[in-house]
């Protein structure tokens, strides 16, 4: 009877779930627990719980939600980089030796590394930048559905929380980031690992789908007067195409994880070949999501590079219409190439040829973008600030990755390097210079608008150098190893020819750890020097788009009066005409959405339900689900949903900002990293 009660109360959860199977796992779990306790202790000691609840956990402000997305991404990136470095060290030590990681732990590492970096680092990072910048760039006060925006974030955070919980309680999946059955079905993997993967990804995919709807509607419906589609900044175009991809690409992933859960929990056989199912159905569903996902990750970075190259060249973006067309072509073509993941899985040569040609075709609009960015820099006044350095490194390194992608689009070559480290090198060659460098460029570029002070330039350059060096050393040798025949996910090997390249890759991983450390140091140094780095006038980079026409940090309502535009790069044109920083309007009251804890409660309820499902604690799963439903219903009865910001306060804030603008010294581009840069830029000629 005691056992029955224990099973009812705790499901499969027992002391065996604690991470004592490995000293490394114990240390990692202890680090997570100690870190969580330290954060709680710090908030308690400083008395900041009330502030955290009022200002952040309950906020509906798109800017703060965007910042929280980026913070979540950086936290998860820290774990992902450490895990990747552990794998590289294991392989450097594993020539005719077991190394320091047992095979199952190594398999968990490559599964968590991929899952975290794709779903809980890359997706939150790009979503955060889109959340923060797009409403400002289109002259809007907020997104179309502020509460839905917050729910999307907290569902994503709940999924990330389950990923972290898997490090402390239980073990994660060993089925890779793609979760293919039969590796993840109940027969092959009866533990909780695949369940953690399923639930975390389901929460994240639902949140991302809702985000896609929100961003698309915001861009369609919330643009300020005069901002036609063909006057939007390129970042808004890439955000729109990304949102559309999210709407159509994420549901296949949700369906795939849902069907896999039914196989595991209800004994069904959607993906069991000898039970009437077909595991290729999972592969098709996953890559119907998975290849558009690559462009969900890349397109926002392309938008960031477009903004950065134009701003730091002090020029209109060359080939604007071509860039818009290329962006839309990439979005459409991204749904036509998923079968290139199956070149070795048995379909006929005609199908392979068709998808090989489609894969090569998608390289054409990408090449158009590269040439347009180069022509934008031509005869521009190029300044090598940190965001521009990331853009330049991207252009050189990403082209290499693109060329290797063209090679892999040839089915004959793909057969030769299938499942080898050549694929790992190509994939990271696309996503690190393509996505990560773009996100770091955007983080550095918009940081002053978010917090009112610039990031330290010296530490930023050092971090950039470590990222570029680390990437080059860690992944370029993998092309050679893949061509030599070394397979991916190899925990040990016996070919001594592999060792020199694995040592170089391990050194590269050390540089990536240094890059992460210098990024954190840059933030700490910048916070300490925030008075010297302050840019209250709001335009530290001689920006061209609307977000640079308001104070830094941006007020809750974004614009004292909604702007009216008549061309692209409206703020740059205003500065040229000498019309910037003129109030010239009558202030009126502004209504903004009132803070609410509903989104936070729904996200945490979803995470609790997911945890309960993983461990078969069915009473908790039902209670959590009912809690989410009850919270949603209770919200529908609330009527006091907005707060009014009085015109007098807006006028007062505007007057104070204009006094700061008048007191600031205009700074030329040669001095934009100097301490006297208060955010008032000299207009470009």
XYZ file of C-alpha atoms in Angstrom:
685
model
C 0.000 0.000 0.000
C 2.867 2.368 0.824
C 4.311 1.677 -2.606
C 0.936 2.390 -4.239
C 0.660 5.720 -2.392
C 4.233 6.587 -3.315
C 3.562 5.858 -6.981
C 0.375 7.906 -6.872
C 2.088 10.881 -5.263
C 5.470 10.813 -6.982
C 4.983 8.699 -10.109
C 8.388 7.504 -11.335
C 10.224 10.091 -9.260
C 12.583 8.589 -6.670
C 16.031 9.093 -5.152
C 17.449 7.203 -8.118
C 16.616 10.284 -10.232
C 19.330 12.317 -8.515
C 22.480 12.738 -10.633
C 24.845 10.536 -8.648
C 25.622 8.216 -11.554
C 28.624 10.364 -12.517
C 30.886 12.784 -10.677
C 30.665 15.191 -13.624
C 26.856 15.025 -13.654
C 26.791 15.597 -9.891
C 29.072 18.626 -10.211
C 27.019 20.106 -13.061
C 23.745 19.601 -11.213
C 25.250 21.099 -8.054
C 26.346 24.143 -10.036
C 22.783 24.680 -11.296
C 21.306 24.264 -7.815
C 23.891 26.525 -6.177
C 23.375 29.128 -8.895
C 19.612 29.100 -8.349
C 20.053 29.387 -4.576
C 22.509 32.262 -5.056
C 20.035 34.177 -7.233
C 17.247 33.661 -4.687
C 19.553 34.716 -1.841
C 20.697 37.833 -3.707
C 17.147 38.918 -4.477
C 16.154 38.338 -0.856
C 19.193 40.142 0.564
C 18.660 43.174 -1.678
C 14.891 43.159 -1.167
C 14.249 43.053 -4.918
C 11.450 40.491 -5.098
C 8.744 43.128 -5.339
C 10.702 45.038 -7.971
C 11.273 41.832 -9.966
C 7.558 41.008 -9.902
C 6.333 44.518 -10.759
C 8.897 45.462 -13.370
C 9.720 42.195 -15.121
C 7.739 39.060 -14.278
C 4.387 40.771 -14.900
C 5.398 43.163 -17.665
C 3.624 43.336 -21.025
C 6.112 45.857 -22.451
C 7.511 44.385 -25.665
C 10.958 45.835 -24.918
C 11.244 44.169 -21.523
C 9.919 40.900 -22.870
C 12.547 41.123 -25.616
C 15.259 41.730 -23.023
C 14.093 38.714 -20.997
C 14.242 36.563 -24.132
C 17.866 37.628 -24.675
C 18.775 37.007 -21.020
C 17.237 33.525 -21.228
C 19.176 32.893 -24.431
C 22.500 33.956 -22.922
C 21.957 31.736 -19.872
C 21.169 28.729 -22.048
C 24.060 29.558 -24.392
C 26.425 29.325 -21.429
C 25.357 25.752 -20.780
C 25.423 24.866 -24.484
C 28.974 26.155 -24.997
C 30.243 24.350 -21.901
C 28.686 21.095 -23.119
C 30.149 21.525 -26.608
C 33.577 22.163 -25.095
C 33.266 19.043 -22.955
C 32.620 16.971 -26.071
C 35.626 18.434 -27.866
C 37.847 17.718 -24.848
C 36.536 14.145 -24.672
C 37.407 13.559 -28.332
C 40.856 15.091 -27.931
C 41.538 12.531 -25.151
C 39.809 9.544 -26.747
C 42.385 8.078 -29.153
C 42.459 4.392 -28.159
C 41.255 5.494 -24.730
C 37.892 5.885 -22.990
C 38.447 9.569 -22.259
C 36.711 11.071 -19.263
C 33.054 10.774 -20.373
C 31.168 7.459 -20.449
C 29.295 6.837 -23.732
C 25.796 7.450 -22.298
C 26.865 10.761 -20.772
C 28.474 11.787 -24.066
C 25.211 10.919 -25.860
C 23.264 13.054 -23.396
C 25.658 15.926 -24.007
C 25.260 16.005 -27.782
C 21.482 15.709 -27.356
C 21.199 18.539 -24.831
C 23.756 20.690 -26.671
C 21.837 20.583 -29.941
C 18.415 20.939 -28.344
C 19.477 23.873 -26.174
C 21.381 25.766 -28.844
C 18.601 25.499 -31.443
C 15.439 25.771 -29.352
C 16.488 27.643 -26.220
C 19.437 29.771 -27.321
C 18.906 30.656 -30.973
C 15.109 30.940 -30.953
C 14.881 33.122 -27.821
C 17.763 35.327 -29.012
C 16.210 36.147 -32.388
C 12.734 36.419 -30.870
C 14.086 38.829 -28.265
C 15.691 41.113 -30.836
C 12.545 41.051 -32.983
C 10.396 41.791 -29.940
C 12.566 44.686 -28.920
C 13.311 46.348 -32.248
C 10.415 45.784 -34.636
C 7.720 47.852 -32.865
C 10.254 50.680 -32.502
C 11.257 50.472 -36.162
C 7.667 50.587 -37.415
C 6.676 53.460 -35.132
C 4.315 51.430 -32.913
C 3.699 51.578 -29.185
C 3.616 47.798 -28.692
C 2.903 44.515 -30.442
C -0.681 43.723 -31.443
C -1.242 41.177 -28.655
C 0.839 42.135 -25.595
C -0.546 39.420 -23.301
C -0.023 36.727 -25.926
C 3.523 38.006 -26.307
C 4.179 37.503 -22.604
C 2.568 34.042 -22.664
C 4.838 33.073 -25.567
C 7.873 34.065 -23.537
C 6.852 32.264 -20.379
C 6.021 29.059 -22.267
C 9.492 29.209 -23.810
C 11.013 29.894 -20.392
C 9.076 26.937 -18.999
C 10.552 24.671 -21.672
C 14.039 25.992 -20.911
C 13.401 25.355 -17.219
C 12.615 21.721 -17.961
C 15.886 21.446 -19.892
C 17.710 22.687 -16.800
C 15.660 20.392 -14.536
C 16.794 17.391 -16.594
C 20.347 18.158 -15.486
C 19.353 17.894 -11.822
C 16.570 15.286 -11.773
C 16.751 12.328 -14.119
C 18.683 11.977 -17.353
C 18.146 13.650 -20.704
C 17.500 11.901 -24.004
C 20.360 10.238 -25.879
C 18.496 10.453 -29.198
C 20.118 13.646 -30.516
C 18.508 17.044 -31.063
C 16.266 15.590 -33.779
C 14.845 12.865 -31.513
C 14.454 10.176 -34.200
C 12.544 7.050 -33.266
C 13.284 4.216 -32.642
C 16.045 5.813 -30.511
C 13.396 7.750 -28.605
C 10.565 5.217 -28.430
C 9.600 3.497 -25.196
C 11.206 0.168 -26.156
C 14.662 1.525 -26.913
C 14.611 4.384 -24.376
C 12.139 3.726 -21.528
C 13.596 6.383 -19.219
C 12.470 9.980 -18.814
C 15.058 11.488 -21.192
C 12.928 11.511 -24.366
C 9.950 12.744 -22.320
C 11.949 15.771 -21.181
C 12.860 16.417 -24.827
C 9.267 16.061 -26.022
C 7.707 18.299 -23.380
C 10.374 21.017 -23.486
C 10.219 21.257 -27.280
C 6.429 21.238 -27.281
C 6.263 24.199 -24.897
C 8.895 26.044 -26.918
C 7.242 25.323 -30.269
C 3.827 26.502 -29.076
C 5.401 29.698 -27.741
C 7.230 30.308 -31.032
C 4.082 29.691 -33.098
C 2.193 32.270 -31.047
C 5.107 34.675 -31.459
C 4.967 34.250 -35.230
C 1.285 35.179 -35.297
C 1.902 38.189 -33.067
C 4.837 39.584 -35.050
C 3.118 39.118 -38.415
C -0.045 40.879 -37.259
C 1.980 43.665 -35.651
C 3.883 44.375 -38.874
C 0.734 44.172 -40.990
C -1.437 46.328 -38.733
C 0.700 48.558 -36.486
C 2.968 50.424 -38.919
C 2.908 54.182 -38.429
C 1.439 56.564 -41.002
C 3.368 56.584 -44.262
C 5.427 53.488 -43.502
C 4.515 51.429 -46.546
C 5.868 47.900 -46.753
C 8.585 49.007 -49.166
C 9.722 51.684 -46.711
C 10.244 49.261 -43.841
C 13.758 48.604 -42.564
C 15.203 45.302 -43.781
C 15.136 43.941 -40.244
C 11.338 44.285 -40.280
C 11.161 42.427 -43.595
C 13.253 39.567 -42.260
C 11.159 39.553 -39.063
C 7.977 39.320 -41.135
C 9.275 36.424 -43.229
C 10.557 34.732 -40.060
C 7.132 35.121 -38.442
C 5.443 33.534 -41.453
C 7.916 30.650 -41.321
C 7.177 30.211 -37.612
C 3.442 30.041 -38.298
C 3.796 27.315 -40.921
C 6.948 25.442 -39.841
C 6.461 25.048 -36.083
C 3.149 23.109 -36.201
C 4.762 20.054 -37.909
C 7.221 19.888 -34.992
C 4.391 20.123 -32.474
C 2.531 17.349 -34.304
C 5.670 15.175 -34.447
C 6.411 15.506 -30.718
C 2.715 14.991 -29.911
C 2.526 11.755 -31.922
C 5.800 10.541 -30.408
C 4.345 11.233 -26.951
C 1.272 9.167 -27.855
C 3.562 6.323 -28.925
C 5.378 6.489 -25.599
C 2.455 7.123 -23.243
C -0.496 5.397 -24.914
C 1.237 2.494 -26.639
C 0.399 3.690 -30.131
C 2.561 2.961 -33.183
C 2.697 6.039 -35.369
C 6.437 5.593 -35.831
C 6.885 1.854 -35.141
C 7.607 0.030 -38.384
C 6.551 -3.412 -37.140
C 3.418 -1.988 -35.521
C 1.872 -0.482 -38.638
C 3.628 2.896 -38.418
C 6.607 4.371 -40.231
C 9.494 6.222 -38.632
C 10.000 8.120 -41.896
C 6.756 9.932 -41.083
C 8.564 11.400 -38.061
C 11.582 12.315 -40.186
C 9.392 14.085 -42.733
C 7.440 15.963 -40.066
C 10.603 16.928 -38.228
C 12.397 18.238 -41.309
C 9.268 19.960 -42.612
C 10.001 22.031 -39.539
C 13.749 21.539 -39.420
C 14.852 23.040 -42.690
C 12.610 26.119 -42.586
C 13.932 26.396 -39.016
C 17.418 26.976 -40.435
C 16.051 30.055 -42.197
C 14.003 31.091 -39.168
C 17.398 31.312 -37.479
C 19.287 32.939 -40.342
C 16.820 35.532 -41.685
C 16.729 37.754 -38.554
C 20.540 37.743 -38.571
C 20.433 38.858 -42.224
C 18.174 41.700 -41.090
C 20.611 42.698 -38.358
C 23.500 42.716 -40.819
C 21.471 44.904 -43.180
C 20.893 47.469 -40.426
C 24.485 47.309 -39.202
C 26.126 47.578 -42.647
C 23.925 50.527 -43.635
C 24.403 52.369 -40.340
C 28.156 51.850 -40.053
C 28.677 52.746 -43.706
C 26.518 55.896 -43.361
C 24.686 54.985 -46.554
C 21.321 53.887 -47.856
C 21.181 50.118 -48.112
C 22.197 49.223 -51.664
C 19.705 47.094 -53.613
C 16.876 47.420 -51.078
C 14.254 45.891 -53.385
C 16.601 43.060 -54.331
C 17.204 42.337 -50.649
C 13.454 42.260 -49.965
C 12.891 39.930 -52.913
C 15.792 37.714 -51.837
C 14.361 37.485 -48.331
C 10.967 36.398 -49.627
C 12.551 33.908 -52.050
C 14.529 32.325 -49.211
C 11.354 32.059 -47.103
C 9.449 30.298 -49.895
C 12.298 28.047 -51.027
C 12.990 26.957 -47.451
C 9.904 24.695 -47.677
C 11.168 22.958 -50.829
C 14.449 21.442 -49.646
C 13.751 19.224 -46.625
C 14.262 15.944 -48.517
C 17.970 16.681 -48.925
C 18.205 15.311 -45.377
C 17.102 11.935 -46.814
C 19.516 11.531 -49.730
C 20.779 8.266 -48.221
C 17.393 6.960 -47.055
C 16.259 5.156 -50.184
C 14.198 7.452 -52.415
C 14.887 7.336 -56.141
C 17.442 9.398 -58.038
C 14.841 11.688 -59.614
C 13.627 12.881 -56.203
C 17.201 13.353 -55.008
C 18.023 15.376 -58.121
C 14.952 17.613 -57.713
C 15.729 18.420 -54.111
C 19.429 18.814 -54.860
C 18.600 21.452 -57.475
C 16.213 23.208 -55.067
C 18.946 23.249 -52.422
C 21.437 24.799 -54.819
C 18.839 27.356 -55.943
C 18.358 28.712 -52.437
C 22.001 29.795 -52.486
C 21.236 32.363 -55.213
C 19.201 34.863 -53.118
C 21.731 34.467 -50.308
C 24.488 35.459 -52.721
C 22.427 38.490 -53.757
C 22.432 39.635 -50.142
C 26.204 39.304 -49.792
C 26.818 41.389 -52.919
C 24.321 44.059 -51.819
C 26.038 44.419 -48.440
C 29.420 44.732 -50.147
C 28.075 47.400 -52.504
C 26.553 49.231 -49.521
C 30.019 49.492 -47.989
C 31.544 50.640 -51.298
C 32.416 54.344 -51.021
C 30.736 54.465 -47.645
C 32.286 55.833 -44.494
C 32.833 52.431 -42.924
C 33.476 52.397 -39.175
C 34.801 49.237 -37.605
C 32.701 49.231 -34.458
C 31.966 45.869 -32.838
C 28.662 45.228 -34.683
C 30.396 45.923 -38.000
C 33.238 43.571 -37.091
C 30.716 40.769 -36.577
C 29.149 41.606 -39.956
C 32.509 41.469 -41.744
C 33.479 38.175 -40.083
C 30.099 36.777 -41.087
C 30.527 37.713 -44.739
C 33.853 35.932 -45.010
C 33.065 32.822 -42.965
C 29.456 32.351 -44.033
C 30.430 32.157 -47.693
C 32.598 29.136 -46.856
C 29.666 27.479 -45.125
C 27.418 28.289 -48.078
C 29.854 26.715 -50.527
C 30.006 23.532 -48.462
C 26.201 23.542 -48.496
C 26.274 23.605 -52.291
C 28.601 20.587 -52.161
C 26.205 18.734 -49.863
C 23.319 19.554 -52.223
C 24.909 17.099 -54.644
C 23.509 13.679 -53.659
C 26.679 11.891 -54.777
C 28.866 13.980 -52.467
C 26.282 13.746 -49.687
C 26.536 9.945 -49.868
C 30.280 10.162 -49.267
C 30.205 12.456 -46.231
C 26.854 11.351 -44.781
C 26.831 11.205 -40.980
C 30.387 12.524 -40.822
C 31.971 15.498 -39.088
C 31.819 17.303 -42.445
C 28.097 17.810 -41.750
C 28.828 19.068 -38.237
C 31.320 21.574 -39.653
C 28.857 22.779 -42.311
C 25.964 23.135 -39.868
C 28.017 25.136 -37.384
C 29.594 27.121 -40.222
C 26.108 28.323 -41.114
C 24.781 28.921 -37.616
C 27.728 30.433 -35.741
C 28.795 33.136 -38.243
C 25.262 33.275 -39.627
C 23.074 33.269 -36.538
C 25.270 33.790 -33.469
C 27.443 36.566 -34.883
C 24.278 38.284 -36.128
C 22.620 38.046 -32.737
C 25.722 39.367 -30.980
C 25.905 42.230 -33.494
C 22.254 43.054 -32.779
C 22.791 42.739 -29.029
C 25.668 45.237 -29.190
C 23.865 47.497 -31.668
C 20.577 47.883 -29.758
C 21.947 47.594 -26.217
C 22.215 51.409 -25.811
C 18.580 51.805 -26.810
C 17.531 49.212 -24.246
C 19.579 50.433 -21.276
C 20.789 53.944 -22.055
C 24.522 53.202 -22.210
C 26.877 51.565 -24.689
C 28.758 48.334 -24.172
C 32.484 48.647 -23.564
C 34.231 48.694 -26.941
C 37.570 47.166 -25.898
C 36.034 44.119 -24.258
C 33.647 43.828 -27.189
C 36.525 43.655 -29.635
C 38.327 41.094 -27.482
C 35.179 38.970 -27.317
C 34.745 39.262 -31.098
C 38.321 38.083 -31.611
C 37.750 35.081 -29.362
C 34.489 34.153 -31.110
C 36.050 34.306 -34.577
C 39.235 32.485 -33.547
C 37.325 29.900 -31.554
C 34.904 29.158 -34.355
C 37.662 28.847 -36.941
C 39.798 26.504 -34.839
C 36.896 24.457 -33.463
C 35.059 23.734 -36.706
C 37.288 24.167 -39.757
C 39.313 21.023 -38.837
C 36.046 19.069 -38.819
C 35.754 19.477 -42.590
C 39.046 17.606 -42.948
C 38.059 14.979 -40.396
C 34.743 14.425 -42.149
C 36.468 14.032 -45.507
C 38.800 11.521 -43.820
C 35.782 9.492 -42.706
C 35.370 10.353 -39.021
C 31.708 10.023 -38.077
C 29.908 12.477 -35.869
C 28.862 11.631 -32.294
C 31.976 9.477 -31.886
C 32.980 9.071 -28.252
C 36.254 7.194 -28.974
C 38.295 6.375 -32.083
C 41.398 4.396 -33.084
C 42.762 6.299 -36.090
C 45.802 8.351 -34.987
C 45.459 10.608 -38.057
C 42.402 12.174 -36.410
C 44.204 13.300 -33.252
C 45.981 16.508 -34.451
C 42.720 17.891 -35.813
C 40.837 16.973 -32.637
C 43.458 18.787 -30.545
C 43.083 21.914 -32.698
C 39.291 21.660 -32.325
C 39.666 21.399 -28.538
C 41.842 24.531 -28.541
C 39.094 26.248 -30.532
C 36.571 25.188 -27.903
C 38.781 26.813 -25.254
C 38.682 30.058 -27.253
C 34.867 29.815 -27.391
C 34.796 29.487 -23.600
C 37.028 32.568 -23.446
C 34.632 34.355 -25.797
C 31.753 33.600 -23.446
C 33.794 34.787 -20.453
C 34.790 38.046 -22.171
C 31.166 38.638 -23.196
C 30.117 38.390 -19.548
C 33.068 40.582 -18.527
C 32.119 43.177 -21.121
C 28.642 43.418 -19.617
C 29.986 43.713 -16.067
C 32.538 46.376 -17.044
C 29.909 48.297 -19.001
C 27.508 48.331 -16.066
C 30.274 49.607 -13.796
C 31.193 52.336 -16.340
C 27.604 53.111 -17.345
C 27.910 56.798 -16.438
C 30.832 57.248 -18.844
C 29.093 55.183 -21.511
C 25.676 56.853 -21.170
C 23.918 57.977 -24.360
C 20.744 59.723 -23.131
C 20.222 61.582 -26.427
C 19.529 58.178 -27.933
C 21.560 58.076 -31.179
C 25.086 56.769 -30.484
C 25.648 55.198 -33.937
C 24.259 57.916 -36.216
C 21.257 55.650 -36.754
C 18.941 55.854 -39.718
C 15.665 54.329 -38.554
C 12.936 55.420 -36.154
C 14.194 53.677 -33.000
C 17.148 56.091 -32.855
C 14.876 59.165 -32.837
C 13.749 58.630 -29.223
C 15.525 58.696 -25.830
C 17.728 55.898 -24.524
C 16.468 53.910 -22.763
C 13.231 54.049 -24.730
C 10.182 55.098 -22.685
C 7.405 52.598 -21.989
C 5.188 54.207 -24.641
C 8.053 54.353 -27.193
C 7.008 57.578 -28.962
C 5.583 60.740 -27.414
C 3.611 61.048 -30.648
C 3.390 58.379 -33.315
C 5.687 59.324 -36.192
C 4.676 60.056 -39.773
C 7.193 59.062 -42.455
C 7.470 59.679 -46.178
C 10.549 57.632 -47.183
C 13.023 54.978 -46.121
C 15.529 55.772 -43.355
C 13.294 58.598 -42.072
C 15.444 59.603 -39.113
C 18.568 59.955 -41.270
C 16.651 62.240 -43.602
C 15.298 64.309 -40.704
C 18.833 64.848 -39.441
C 19.997 65.909 -42.884
C 17.196 68.460 -43.124
C 17.828 69.690 -39.577
C 14.333 68.616 -38.477
C 15.271 66.051 -35.828
C 14.595 66.643 -32.116
C 11.763 69.116 -32.717
C 8.681 68.486 -30.527
C 6.180 70.336 -32.753
C 3.068 68.491 -31.501
C 0.465 68.581 -28.751
C 0.819 65.776 -26.229
C -2.180 63.592 -25.448
C -2.824 60.837 -22.922
C -1.530 57.413 -23.960
C -3.156 54.114 -23.011
C -0.822 51.164 -22.466
C -1.572 47.580 -21.339
C -1.496 47.113 -17.576
C 0.963 44.645 -16.064
C -0.474 41.246 -15.176
C 0.790 38.011 -13.663
C -1.431 35.889 -15.922
C 1.275 35.086 -18.492
C 3.808 34.122 -15.812
C 1.268 31.851 -14.098
C 0.303 30.180 -17.390
C 3.947 29.575 -18.280
C 4.804 28.152 -14.879
C 1.627 26.060 -14.887
C 2.605 24.676 -18.285
C 6.100 23.851 -17.017
C 4.688 22.134 -13.907
C 2.300 20.131 -16.084
C 5.203 19.138 -18.335
C 7.342 18.049 -15.382
C 4.453 16.014 -14.031
C 3.895 14.299 -17.380
C 7.601 13.411 -17.612
C 7.489 11.694 -14.230
C 3.928 10.288 -14.512
C 2.695 12.362 -11.571
C -0.809 12.466 -12.974
C -2.534 14.341 -10.144
C -0.045 17.195 -10.554
C -0.452 17.165 -14.335
C -4.232 17.447 -14.036
C -4.009 20.097 -11.301
C -1.526 22.172 -13.321
C -3.653 21.950 -16.445
C -6.756 22.988 -14.518
C -4.773 25.861 -12.995
C -3.816 27.103 -16.476
C -7.439 26.863 -17.634
C -8.727 28.610 -14.506
C -6.155 31.403 -14.870
C -7.186 31.924 -18.495
C -10.879 32.039 -17.580
C -10.221 34.437 -14.694
C -8.366 36.753 -17.057
C -11.425 36.886 -19.323
C -13.414 38.502 -16.493
C -10.898 41.286 -15.922
C -11.956 44.647 -17.308
C -9.261 46.993 -16.016
C -6.696 46.017 -18.631
C -5.007 49.327 -19.451
C -3.361 52.209 -17.669
C -3.263 55.800 -18.831
C -0.037 57.745 -19.036
C -1.079 61.412 -18.682
C -0.082 63.967 -21.281
C 1.575 66.095 -18.600
C 4.021 63.304 -17.749
C 4.769 62.672 -21.429
C 5.412 66.381 -22.022
C 7.654 66.514 -18.952
C 9.653 63.472 -20.087
C 9.957 64.921 -23.583
C 11.143 68.293 -22.320
C 13.764 66.688 -20.064
C 15.065 64.607 -22.963
C 15.257 67.605 -25.299
C 17.276 69.472 -22.667
C 19.711 66.538 -22.600
C 19.921 66.661 -26.398
C 20.687 70.369 -26.380
C 23.327 69.862 -23.682
C 25.063 67.059 -25.567
C 27.950 67.729 -27.927
C 27.454 66.400 -31.468
C 29.975 63.636 -32.048
C 31.536 62.707 -35.372
C 31.875 59.126 -36.458
C 35.581 59.011 -35.630
C 34.720 59.615 -31.982
C 31.637 57.432 -31.564
C 33.432 55.067 -29.167
C 34.748 57.961 -27.036
C 33.288 58.781 -23.641
C 31.995 62.129 -24.904
C 29.518 60.320 -27.157
C 26.256 61.149 -25.368
C 24.113 59.842 -28.187
C 23.961 62.969 -30.358
C 25.492 62.146 -33.732
C 26.621 64.541 -36.398
C 24.426 64.041 -39.448
C 26.144 62.278 -42.326
C 26.854 64.243 -45.451
